[in-house]
C-alpha cells in the first residue's frame, strides 16, 4: 500500500471512529437512562455482579492472541486459523469454568439471584472469543467503517429493540441479560460477515510460540487494567447491598460511557 493510500485509510478510520463513537455515546446514554428508570437500582445491581464476573473472564477467554493479528507485520491464513482455533478452545473452557463457579460466586457476593445470571452470561465468554479475530482483523485493515457499523447496529438491536421492550414487559434483570447476549451475537455475526476469515482448525504451526507469548503479555496488561477499573465495584458488591451497587453502577456508566465509546 502506498503512503498516500495508508494516510487516506488512517483519516477515514479516525473519522469513522470518532463519528461512530459519538453515535454510540448517544445510544448508550439514552438506553441506560431508560433502562435505569424502568428497572431500578436493585435489578441493575444483580446485572452489575454478573458483568464484573464476565468482563474479568473475558480476558482469559480471549487470552490476547487475537490482538497479535493487529501488531504482527505480516499475517497469513495459518496465523488466523491458529488464533481462531484456540479462541474457541479457550473460550469454551472458560465458559464451562464460569458456569461451574456461578454458585460460589453468588455466595461470595451474598446474592443468590446472581447465580443464574452468571451462568447465562457465561456464554458471552465463548461468543466474544470467537468474534475477536474478525474484530481485530477489521482494526488491522483500518476498516473502522465496518467496525463501527457493527457496534452501532448490534447495540441498537440488543438494547433498544430487545432490552427496553423486555424491561417494559417486566422481565427485570433478564432484560439486560438478553440485550447483552443479542448485542454480542449480532456484533460477532456482522464482523465475521465483513471479514470471512478462514476457520479450518489449526492447533500448531511455526509461528505459534510468538503468538502465545504476545497473548500472555496482553492478558497480564488487561488483568491489571480490569483491577484498576473494577475493584471499587467488586468491593461494593462484596460489602454493601445489591441496590447500592446498582446505584453506583448506573452513575458510573453514565459518566464513563462517553470516554469508553471514543477509545
PDB file of N, CA, C and O in Angstrom, residues 33 62 103 124 139 181 225:
ATOM      1  N   UNK A  33     -30.398   5.402  30.504  1.00  0.00           N
ATOM      2  CA  UNK A  33     -31.340   6.217  31.271  1.00  0.00           C
ATOM      3  C   UNK A  33     -32.715   5.556  31.295  1.00  0.00           C
ATOM      4  O   UNK A  33     -33.359   5.444  32.349  1.00  0.00           O
ATOM      5  N   UNK A  62     -10.343 -14.712  25.889  1.00  0.00           N
ATOM      6  CA  UNK A  62      -9.691 -14.130  24.713  1.00  0.00           C
ATOM      7  C   UNK A  62      -8.197 -14.439  24.719  1.00  0.00           C
ATOM      8  O   UNK A  62      -7.589 -14.737  23.698  1.00  0.00           O
ATOM      9  N   UNK A 103     -22.297 -20.697  41.384  1.00  0.00           N
ATOM     10  CA  UNK A 103     -22.832 -20.823  42.741  1.00  0.00           C
ATOM     11  C   UNK A 103     -21.929 -20.195  43.787  1.00  0.00           C
ATOM     12  O   UNK A 103     -22.374 -19.343  44.579  1.00  0.00           O
ATOM     13  N   UNK A 124     -21.207 -15.537  26.930  1.00  0.00           N
ATOM     14  CA  UNK A 124     -20.550 -14.403  26.283  1.00  0.00           C
ATOM     15  C   UNK A 124     -19.038 -14.615  26.171  1.00  0.00           C
ATOM     16  O   UNK A 124     -18.405 -14.063  25.266  1.00  0.00           O
ATOM     17  N   UNK A 139      -9.693  -3.986  12.567  1.00  0.00           N
ATOM     18  CA  UNK A 139      -8.818  -2.923  13.077  1.00  0.00           C
ATOM     19  C   UNK A 139      -7.492  -2.915  12.317  1.00  0.00           C
ATOM     20  O   UNK A 139      -6.952  -1.844  12.014  1.00  0.00           O
ATOM     21  N   UNK A 181     -26.621 -10.346  25.405  1.00  0.00           N
ATOM     22  CA  UNK A 181     -26.411 -11.546  24.604  1.00  0.00           C
ATOM     23  C   UNK A 181     -26.703 -11.287  23.127  1.00  0.00           C
ATOM     24  O   UNK A 181     -25.928 -11.688  22.242  1.00  0.00           O
ATOM     25  N   UNK A 225      -5.458  -3.682  34.168  1.00  0.00           N
ATOM     26  CA  UNK A 225      -6.424  -2.633  33.837  1.00  0.00           C
ATOM     27  C   UNK A 225      -7.801  -2.937  34.414  1.00  0.00           C
ATOM     28  O   UNK A 225      -8.506  -2.020  34.871  1.00  0.00           O
TER      29      UNK A 225
END
